[in-house]
XYZ file of N, CA and C in Angstrom:
702
model
N 0.848 -1.197 0.000
C 0.000 0.000 0.000
C 0.882 1.245 0.000
N 0.523 2.224 -0.858
C 1.299 3.453 -0.956
C 1.031 4.324 0.268
N 2.078 4.782 0.965
C 1.870 5.643 2.143
C 1.088 6.905 1.770
N 0.345 7.389 2.743
C -0.473 8.587 2.507
C 0.384 9.767 2.089
N 1.554 9.947 2.732
C 2.427 11.063 2.410
C 2.819 11.048 0.939
N 3.049 9.839 0.400
C 3.449 9.713 -1.003
C 2.299 10.015 -1.956
N 1.053 9.865 -1.482
C -0.107 10.124 -2.331
C -0.459 11.599 -2.410
N 0.007 12.376 -1.428
C -0.333 13.790 -1.416
C 0.289 14.501 -2.617
N -0.452 15.428 -3.233
C 0.100 16.207 -4.357
C 1.266 17.067 -3.897
N 1.890 17.785 -4.857
C 2.992 18.677 -4.524
C 2.567 19.624 -3.403
N 3.434 19.742 -2.415
C 3.119 20.576 -1.272
C 2.874 19.773 -0.016
N 2.570 18.448 -0.186
C 2.370 17.583 0.968
C 1.253 18.078 1.867
N 1.530 18.064 3.153
C 0.516 18.479 4.114
C 0.218 19.967 4.025
N 1.149 20.747 3.461
C 0.878 22.167 3.231
C -0.286 22.333 2.266
N -0.380 21.403 1.317
C -1.499 21.377 0.366
C -2.817 21.224 1.119
N -2.869 20.312 2.074
C -4.086 20.076 2.854
C -4.430 21.305 3.689
N -3.420 21.876 4.344
C -3.650 23.058 5.183
C -4.166 24.222 4.348
N -3.607 24.409 3.161
C -4.047 25.520 2.314
C -5.488 25.332 1.858
N -5.892 24.087 1.608
C -7.267 23.806 1.208
C -8.224 24.124 2.347
N -7.875 23.699 3.550
C -8.714 23.983 4.719
C -8.805 25.491 4.943
N -7.676 26.191 4.777
C -7.653 27.643 4.973
C -8.567 28.356 3.991
N -8.482 27.972 2.715
C -9.335 28.580 1.689
C -10.809 28.288 1.979
N -11.103 27.057 2.368
C -12.486 26.664 2.665
C -13.064 27.523 3.793
N -12.308 27.657 4.873
C -12.792 28.424 6.017
C -12.885 29.920 5.683
N -11.911 30.437 4.972
C -11.932 31.861 4.599
C -13.158 32.188 3.763
N -13.394 31.405 2.725
C -14.521 31.668 1.824
C -15.846 31.504 2.558
N -16.007 30.416 3.300
C -17.284 30.140 3.962
C -17.578 31.136 5.077
N -16.581 31.427 5.913
C -16.793 32.359 7.021
C -17.084 33.767 6.518
N -16.379 34.191 5.465
C -16.633 35.518 4.907
C -18.033 35.605 4.316
N -18.427 34.572 3.562
C -19.758 34.567 2.954
C -20.847 34.585 4.011
N -20.678 33.791 5.059
C -21.689 33.735 6.123
C -21.702 35.029 6.920
N -20.539 35.631 7.146
C -20.489 36.906 7.846
C -21.240 37.991 7.087
N -21.010 38.084 5.775
C -21.723 39.065 4.953
C -23.218 38.755 4.906
N -23.541 37.469 4.821
C -24.945 37.066 4.793
C -25.651 37.434 6.095
N -24.948 37.302 7.219
C -25.527 37.668 8.516
C -25.822 39.159 8.566
N -24.885 39.986 8.107
C -25.086 41.435 8.104
C -26.262 41.837 7.223
N -26.508 41.070 6.175
C -27.634 41.353 5.285
C -28.939 40.787 5.824
N -28.897 39.555 6.327
C -30.117 38.827 6.661
C -30.802 39.340 7.922
N -30.034 39.717 8.946
C -30.655 40.144 10.201
C -31.528 41.388 10.035
N -31.050 42.466 9.400
C -31.936 43.617 9.201
C -33.165 43.276 8.361
N -32.976 42.445 7.342
C -34.110 42.059 6.495
C -35.116 41.235 7.290
N -34.621 40.301 8.110
C -35.519 39.477 8.933
C -36.294 40.350 9.917
N -35.630 41.325 10.526
C -36.314 42.245 11.441
C -37.345 43.083 10.701
N -36.981 43.548 9.502
C -37.908 44.358 8.724
C -39.166 43.586 8.342
N -38.981 42.358 7.898
C -40.133 41.531 7.526
C -40.941 41.152 8.760
N -40.234 40.796 9.826
C -40.923 40.353 11.034
C -41.692 41.452 11.729
N -41.214 42.704 11.635
C -41.851 43.826 12.318
C -42.973 44.459 11.507
N -43.039 44.163 10.217
C -43.940 44.886 9.329
C -45.021 43.970 8.765
N -46.232 44.466 8.758
C -47.327 43.779 8.084
C -47.592 44.504 6.771
N -47.459 43.810 5.676
C -47.645 44.420 4.365
C -48.248 43.398 3.413
N -48.851 43.920 2.372
C -49.444 43.043 1.366
C -48.335 42.262 0.661
N -48.521 40.963 0.579
C -47.525 40.120 -0.074
C -46.495 39.552 0.878
N -46.705 39.743 2.191
C -45.738 39.244 3.169
C -45.621 37.730 3.087
N -46.742 37.044 2.946
C -46.703 35.586 2.840
C -45.943 35.150 1.594
N -46.115 35.899 0.509
C -45.404 35.571 -0.731
C -43.900 35.754 -0.546
N -43.503 36.852 0.105
C -42.075 37.100 0.355
C -41.484 35.978 1.212
N -42.228 35.596 2.255
C -41.754 34.515 3.127
C -41.637 33.210 2.359
N -42.594 32.944 1.487
C -42.556 31.719 0.679
C -41.356 31.725 -0.265
N -41.071 32.901 -0.847
C -39.919 33.011 -1.754
C -38.621 32.755 -0.995
N -38.518 33.316 0.218
C -37.324 33.107 1.047
C -37.148 31.624 1.361
N -38.243 30.981 1.746
C -38.168 29.557 2.073
C -37.827 28.720 0.839
N -38.362 29.123 -0.305
C -38.051 28.410 -1.544
C -36.575 28.548 -1.897
N -36.007 29.702 -1.568
C -34.598 29.936 -1.870
C -33.656 28.973 -1.177
N -34.128 28.336 -0.106
C -33.292 27.361 0.596
C -32.979 26.162 -0.284
N -33.801 25.961 -1.320
C -33.587 24.818 -2.206
C -32.984 25.184 -3.547
N -32.384 26.379 -3.652
C -31.756 26.792 -4.904
C -30.743 25.741 -5.370
N -30.814 25.277 -6.614
C -29.779 24.373 -7.141
C -28.438 25.100 -7.205
N -27.454 24.559 -6.550
C -26.174 25.265 -6.438
C -25.492 25.453 -7.788
N -25.639 24.480 -8.686
C -24.975 24.605 -9.985
C -25.599 25.730 -10.805
N -26.896 25.947 -10.646
C -27.556 27.047 -11.352
C -27.055 28.379 -10.818
N -26.939 28.476 -9.486
C -26.400 29.698 -8.877
C -24.983 29.953 -9.386
N -24.163 28.909 -9.405
C -22.801 29.057 -9.896
C -22.745 29.505 -11.340
N -23.626 28.948 -12.171
C -23.656 29.315 -13.588
C -24.057 30.773 -13.765
N -25.071 31.214 -13.025
C -25.525 32.607 -13.129
C -24.429 33.568 -12.673
N -23.780 33.243 -11.554
C -22.695 34.097 -11.052
C -21.556 34.159 -12.061
N -21.208 33.025 -12.663
C -20.122 33.003 -13.638
C -20.469 33.841 -14.863
N -21.723 33.769 -15.309
C -22.149 34.580 -16.455
C -22.030 36.070 -16.128
N -22.427 36.427 -14.915
C -22.347 37.832 -14.509
C -20.907 38.333 -14.433
N -20.002 37.443 -13.998
C -18.611 37.846 -13.770
C -17.689 37.575 -14.952
N -18.181 36.877 -15.968
C -17.340 36.560 -17.126
C -16.979 37.831 -17.887
N -16.010 37.725 -18.786
C -15.540 38.894 -19.528
C -16.651 39.576 -20.302
N -17.610 38.783 -20.774
C -18.715 39.350 -21.546
C -19.920 39.697 -20.674
N -19.833 39.449 -19.387
C -20.936 39.716 -18.477
C -20.952 41.151 -17.991
N -22.040 41.569 -17.334
C -22.159 42.960 -16.871
C -21.143 43.334 -15.800
N -20.609 42.356 -15.083
C -19.629 42.631 -14.031
C -18.236 42.141 -14.413
N -18.039 41.896 -15.695
C -16.761 41.363 -16.161
C -15.588 42.284 -15.907
N -15.835 43.595 -15.885
C -14.748 44.560 -15.679
C -14.133 44.458 -14.292
N -14.851 43.827 -13.357
C -14.327 43.672 -11.994
C -13.271 42.578 -11.903
N -13.201 41.736 -12.924
C -12.192 40.670 -12.996
C -12.251 39.755 -11.761
N -13.458 39.281 -11.448
C -13.651 38.445 -10.261
C -13.802 36.958 -10.579
N -13.988 36.626 -11.846
C -14.198 35.220 -12.200
C -12.985 34.376 -11.813
N -13.251 33.189 -11.277
C -12.223 32.231 -10.873
C -11.301 32.803 -9.790
N -11.919 33.468 -8.834
C -11.204 34.002 -7.668
C -11.979 33.626 -6.408
N -11.330 33.703 -5.241
C -12.062 33.449 -3.991
C -13.243 34.384 -3.788
N -13.151 35.617 -4.307
C -14.249 36.573 -4.145
C -15.493 36.117 -4.905
N -15.290 35.500 -6.059
C -16.428 34.945 -6.794
C -17.066 33.800 -6.011
N -16.243 33.001 -5.361
C -16.755 31.907 -4.536
C -17.529 32.440 -3.339
N -17.037 33.532 -2.757
C -17.738 34.158 -1.632
C -19.111 34.649 -2.076
N -19.184 35.274 -3.246
C -20.458 35.748 -3.770
C -21.428 34.590 -3.977
N -20.939 33.509 -4.546
C -21.784 32.334 -4.787
C -22.291 31.745 -3.471
N -21.413 31.596 -2.504
C -21.826 31.046 -1.216
C -22.744 32.008 -0.463
N -22.537 33.300 -0.633
C -23.433 34.295 -0.036
C -24.857 34.094 -0.533
N -24.999 33.902 -1.834
C -26.324 33.713 -2.426
C -26.968 32.429 -1.913
N -26.185 31.390 -1.728
C -26.732 30.110 -1.274
C -27.024 30.104 0.221
N -26.198 30.784 1.008
C -26.381 30.766 2.462
C -27.460 31.726 2.937
N -27.682 32.805 2.196
C -28.608 33.844 2.651
C -30.042 33.345 2.842
N -30.629 32.578 1.907
C -31.994 32.096 2.145
C -32.105 31.238 3.404
N -31.094 30.415 3.673
C -31.098 29.583 4.878
C -31.040 30.463 6.115
N -30.097 31.381 6.127
C -29.909 32.247 7.279
C -31.119 33.156 7.489
N -31.650 33.680 6.395
C -32.785 34.590 6.488
C -34.043 33.874 6.955
N -34.288 32.682 6.440
C -35.491 31.932 6.809
C -35.487 31.563 8.285
N -34.376 31.026 8.767
C -34.295 30.614 10.171
C -34.319 31.835 11.090
N -33.639 32.905 10.692
C -33.650 34.138 11.502
C -35.049 34.727 11.572
N -35.762 34.705 10.458
C -37.123 35.231 10.425
C -38.038 34.440 11.356
N -37.880 33.126 11.351
C -38.675 32.295 12.255
C -38.362 32.628 13.714
N -37.084 32.859 14.013
C -36.693 33.196 15.384
C -37.252 34.554 15.795
N -37.196 35.526 14.886
C -37.697 36.870 15.190
C -39.211 36.845 15.390
N -39.916 36.156 14.515
C -41.375 36.097 14.622
C -41.826 35.277 15.829
N -40.927 34.446 16.349
C -41.268 33.653 17.520
C -41.142 34.408 18.831
N -40.581 35.631 18.781
C -40.449 36.446 19.991
C -41.822 36.989 20.376
N -42.174 36.875 21.627
C -43.487 37.324 22.105
C -43.661 38.829 21.895
N -44.861 39.212 21.525
C -45.180 40.621 21.286
C -44.921 41.484 22.523
N -45.029 40.871 23.706
C -44.824 41.636 24.933
C -43.418 42.213 25.032
N -42.440 41.542 24.411
C -41.066 42.061 24.425
C -40.999 43.377 23.671
N -41.640 43.438 22.525
C -41.655 44.681 21.752
C -42.434 45.768 22.484
N -43.586 45.391 23.036
C -44.406 46.373 23.748
C -43.650 46.971 24.934
N -42.916 46.104 25.646
C -42.159 46.592 26.806
C -41.054 47.550 26.373
N -40.398 47.240 25.246
C -39.330 48.111 24.742
C -39.886 49.459 24.313
N -41.036 49.453 23.649
C -41.665 50.713 23.251
C -42.118 51.498 24.474
N -42.678 50.784 25.482
C -43.181 51.451 26.692
C -42.064 52.153 27.451
N -40.856 51.640 27.327
C -39.712 52.252 28.010
C -39.088 53.383 27.194
N -39.762 53.752 26.108
C -39.293 54.865 25.287
C -38.274 54.474 24.243
N -38.172 53.202 23.956
C -37.198 52.736 22.984
C -37.558 53.097 21.554
N -36.535 53.330 20.735
C -36.734 53.570 19.312
C -36.884 52.229 18.598
N -37.098 52.281 17.277
C -37.199 51.037 16.507
C -35.895 50.245 16.584
N -34.774 50.975 16.650
C -33.485 50.294 16.773
C -33.392 49.585 18.119
N -33.848 50.260 19.180
C -33.823 49.653 20.512
C -34.709 48.415 20.562
N -35.876 48.516 19.949
C -36.797 47.373 19.913
C -36.170 46.228 19.126
N -35.531 46.570 18.012
C -34.870 45.538 17.218
C -33.784 44.827 17.997
N -32.992 45.587 18.748
C -31.929 44.984 19.562
C -32.514 44.097 20.656
N -33.657 44.536 21.233
C -34.310 43.729 22.266
C -34.807 42.405 21.682
N -35.356 42.464 20.473
C -35.840 41.247 19.821
C -34.677 40.325 19.474
N -33.581 40.904 18.976
C -32.400 40.096 18.649
C -31.873 39.398 19.896
N -31.859 40.124 21.009
C -31.378 39.517 22.256
C -32.261 38.342 22.662
N -33.572 38.517 22.513
C -34.503 37.456 22.899
C -34.405 36.256 21.938
N -34.134 36.553 20.672
C -34.094 35.494 19.656
C -32.677 35.037 19.344
N -31.723 35.376 20.214
C -30.307 35.174 19.895
C -29.943 33.717 19.630
N -30.567 32.793 20.362
C -30.206 31.392 20.146
C -30.701 30.894 18.785
N -31.885 31.347 18.400
C -32.379 30.993 17.072
C -31.542 31.620 15.981
N -31.073 32.857 16.204
C -30.251 33.539 15.214
C -28.887 32.864 15.083
N -28.307 32.476 16.217
C -27.030 31.757 16.166
C -27.202 30.434 15.431
N -28.316 29.760 15.674
C -28.598 28.521 14.945
C -28.684 28.793 13.455
N -29.289 29.932 13.080
C -29.380 30.301 11.670
C -27.989 30.502 11.067
N -27.120 31.173 11.814
C -25.756 31.409 11.326
C -25.010 30.094 11.141
N -25.167 29.191 12.101
C -24.499 27.897 11.995
C -25.055 27.083 10.831
N -26.361 27.184 10.613
C -26.965 26.479 9.478
C -26.449 27.039 8.155
N -26.304 28.368 8.103
C -25.748 28.980 6.906
C -24.311 28.562 6.657
N -23.539 28.457 7.745
C -22.147 28.007 7.597
C -22.099 26.558 7.117
N -22.982 25.725 7.655
C -23.030 24.332 7.204
C -23.365 24.223 5.731
N -24.269 25.080 5.265
C -24.623 25.109 3.846
C -23.440 25.535 3.001
N -22.691 26.516 3.483
C -21.583 27.060 2.712
C -20.387 26.111 2.672
N -19.994 25.578 3.822
C -18.772 24.770 3.888
C -18.906 23.466 3.121
N -20.146 22.977 2.967
C -20.359 21.709 2.265
C -20.676 21.893 0.790
N -20.658 23.125 0.306
C -21.005 23.415 -1.077
C -19.888 22.960 -2.029
N -20.302 22.433 -3.193
C -19.315 21.985 -4.169
C -19.624 22.483 -5.574
N -20.894 22.361 -6.009
C -21.237 22.646 -7.399
C -20.947 24.063 -7.836
N -21.460 25.037 -7.098
C -21.328 26.434 -7.534
C -19.884 26.925 -7.447
N -19.171 26.564 -6.371
C -17.801 27.066 -6.229
C -16.845 26.379 -7.202
N -17.203 25.172 -7.631
C -16.402 24.513 -8.659
C -16.521 25.262 -9.975
N -17.726 25.796 -10.241
C -17.963 26.533 -11.478
C -17.325 27.905 -11.438
N -17.546 28.646 -10.370
C -17.076 30.045 -10.329
C -15.627 30.166 -9.875
N -15.117 29.157 -9.144
C -13.747 29.228 -8.635
C -12.720 28.566 -9.517
N -13.142 27.572 -10.277
C -12.214 26.907 -11.187
C -11.324 25.861 -10.556
N -11.406 25.678 -9.215
C -10.634 24.627 -8.542
C -9.134 24.766 -8.806
N -8.614 25.961 -8.631
C -7.235 26.276 -9.018
C -6.258 25.990 -7.885
N -5.128 25.351 -8.242
C -4.031 25.103 -7.312
C -2.740 25.566 -7.971
N -1.886 26.265 -7.215
C -0.610 26.716 -7.759
C 0.328 25.528 -7.973
N 1.411 25.764 -8.714
C 2.358 24.703 -9.045
C 3.054 24.127 -7.816
N 3.133 24.910 -6.730
C 3.788 24.422 -5.516
C 2.818 23.687 -4.589
N 1.587 23.484 -5.056
C 0.612 22.745 -4.270
C -0.265 23.599 -3.387
N -0.054 24.922 -3.388
C -0.875 25.818 -2.587
C -2.220 26.049 -3.278
N -3.284 25.982 -2.503
C -4.609 26.194 -3.061
C -4.888 27.670 -3.276
N -5.519 27.973 -4.406
C -6.012 29.325 -4.658
C -7.537 29.353 -4.547
N -8.194 28.440 -5.255
C -9.657 28.363 -5.166
C -10.143 26.931 -4.911
N -9.242 26.038 -4.574
C -9.664 24.661 -4.276
C -10.065 24.560 -2.809
N -11.227 23.984 -2.562
C -11.743 23.823 -1.210
C -11.798 22.338 -0.851
N -12.242 22.052 0.350
C -12.332 20.654 0.787
C -13.234 19.840 -0.127
N -14.387 20.388 -0.466
C -15.336 19.619 -1.271
C -14.832 19.403 -2.693
N -14.283 20.453 -3.311
C -13.791 20.277 -4.680
C -12.528 19.426 -4.703
N -11.721 19.505 -3.647
C -10.520 18.676 -3.575
C -10.883 17.198 -3.458
N -11.902 16.893 -2.682
C -12.345 15.496 -2.548
C -12.754 14.950 -3.905
N -13.453 15.770 -4.685
C -13.867 15.350 -6.027
C -12.667 15.038 -6.904
N -11.665 15.900 -6.867
C -10.462 15.711 -7.689
C -9.683 14.480 -7.246
N -9.481 14.339 -5.940
C -8.693 13.214 -5.436
C -9.373 11.884 -5.744
N -10.687 11.842 -5.674
C -11.408 10.603 -5.993
C -11.266 10.260 -7.471
N -11.340 11.252 -8.335
C -11.203 11.010 -9.771
C -9.810 10.524 -10.136
N -8.802 10.981 -9.383
C -7.426 10.600 -9.681
C -6.991 9.337 -8.942
N -7.913 8.736 -8.226
C -7.616 7.474 -7.558
C -6.864 7.600 -6.260
N -6.712 8.815 -5.739
C -6.038 9.008 -4.447
C -7.110 8.985 -3.351
N -7.616 7.794 -3.117
C -8.766 7.657 -2.228
C -8.421 7.977 -0.768
N -7.214 7.632 -0.352
C -6.843 7.900 1.039
C -6.769 9.400 1.301
N -6.238 10.141 0.333
C -6.200 11.598 0.472
C -7.630 12.144 0.526
N -8.484 11.619 -0.346
C -9.875 12.035 -0.340
C -10.562 11.745 0.982
N -10.245 10.591 1.574
C -10.837 10.235 2.863
C -10.361 11.157 3.979
N -9.072 11.510 3.949
C -8.542 12.440 4.959
C -9.263 13.779 4.862
N -9.416 14.276 3.641
C -10.122 15.540 3.443
C -11.589 15.409 3.859
N -12.181 14.249 3.577
C -13.565 14.014 3.976
C -13.732 13.997 5.485
N -12.772 13.403 6.173
C -12.829 13.368 7.636
C -12.719 14.787 8.205
N -11.837 15.604 7.604
C -11.697 16.995 8.062
C -13.005 17.749 7.857
N -13.618 17.583 6.684
C -14.886 18.253 6.398
C -15.982 17.784 7.345
N -16.032 16.476 7.562
C -17.039 15.925 8.471
C -16.841 16.443 9.891
N -15.580 16.565 10.306
C -15.290 17.071 11.651
C -15.767 18.514 11.800
N -15.569 19.326 10.756
C -16.027 20.713 10.800
C -17.545 20.785 10.891
N -18.238 19.965 10.089
C -19.704 19.968 10.094
C -20.236 19.476 11.436
N -19.625 18.415 11.971
C -20.058 17.895 13.275
C -19.821 18.920 14.383
N -18.705 19.642 14.292
C -18.423 20.667 15.295
C -19.477 21.771 15.251
N -19.869 22.160 14.042
C -20.901 23.183 13.891
C -22.235 22.688 14.447
N -22.607 21.456 14.105
C -23.857 20.893 14.610
C -23.832 20.739 16.126
N -22.675 20.335 16.661
C -22.554 20.200 18.104
C -22.701 21.537 18.807
N -22.110 22.575 18.224
C -22.231 23.911 18.792
C -23.687 24.378 18.749
N -24.363 24.085 17.623
C -25.768 24.454 17.516
C -26.622 23.756 18.556
N -26.386 22.470 18.788
C -27.143 21.730 19.798
C -26.888 22.273 21.188
N -25.637 22.599 21.470
C -25.299 23.151 22.784
C -25.997 24.486 23.017
N -26.015 25.333 21.995
C -26.662 26.638 22.127
C -28.170 26.491 22.313
N -28.778 25.548 21.598
C -30.217 25.325 21.777
C -30.515 24.847 23.192
N -29.678 23.970 23.720
C -29.868 23.500 25.093
C -29.697 24.629 26.098
N -28.738 25.521 25.824
C -28.550 26.680 26.690
C -29.793 27.561 26.686
N -30.371 27.724 25.491
C -31.567 28.539 25.384
C -32.733 27.948 26.149
N -32.904 26.631 26.072
C -33.980 25.988 26.814
C -33.749 26.115 28.314
N -32.484 26.006 28.734
C -32.161 26.118 30.142
C -32.471 27.496 30.703
N -32.168 28.543 29.906
C -32.436 29.899 30.371
C -33.934 30.173 30.465
N -34.692 29.610 29.510
C -36.143 29.854 29.540
C -36.836 29.130 30.669
N -36.223 28.009 31.125
C -36.850 27.234 32.182
C -36.567 27.777 33.573
N -35.600 28.744 33.649
C -35.245 29.328 34.950
C -36.314 30.317 35.405
């Protein structure tokens, strides 16, 4: 049996570390931007009664099932040389991958955050208004009350992003430098490449790392939910 070290591409374990680094950088950045976008939108929808609210909520929930390859194709068309954003020169870069993951993670994060915000009792808002609070103060009070649900939303968005393969393969190009350093190759796209090239042990190592990250996120989410139940029962 060929030793694992001998199966690793140029760069050895540095290759693996660079892949993990790129994966975490792209996913964390996309989820961070998605959080900054989704929370105000969730508060706006949750606080406002307007015609078509059910339709907007349905569209958000439907977005959770966006086919990733379609998202990747649309983003690539927009960023290609002939596309409307071609002058930005973002195609086949980590920034293009961040944009793609942002689009995929946002419906998940927004839907779960909206459910958490709408689940906050009306009395919390009334109490904040009664104390002379502004809309911003009321929003902060609701976020505090719904914080465990919002954190769960963020973790769910991260899980969606870190496990993504189709769209980032299209928009990122799965690029690795000649010295084995990853530029746009992530854990998921690397597993695909290693399996195709018959380096199954390398693929399994990368799979174990990815699984460990996902399990850690799920474990953190479960712990936070338990903390939330504990605080409410006091």
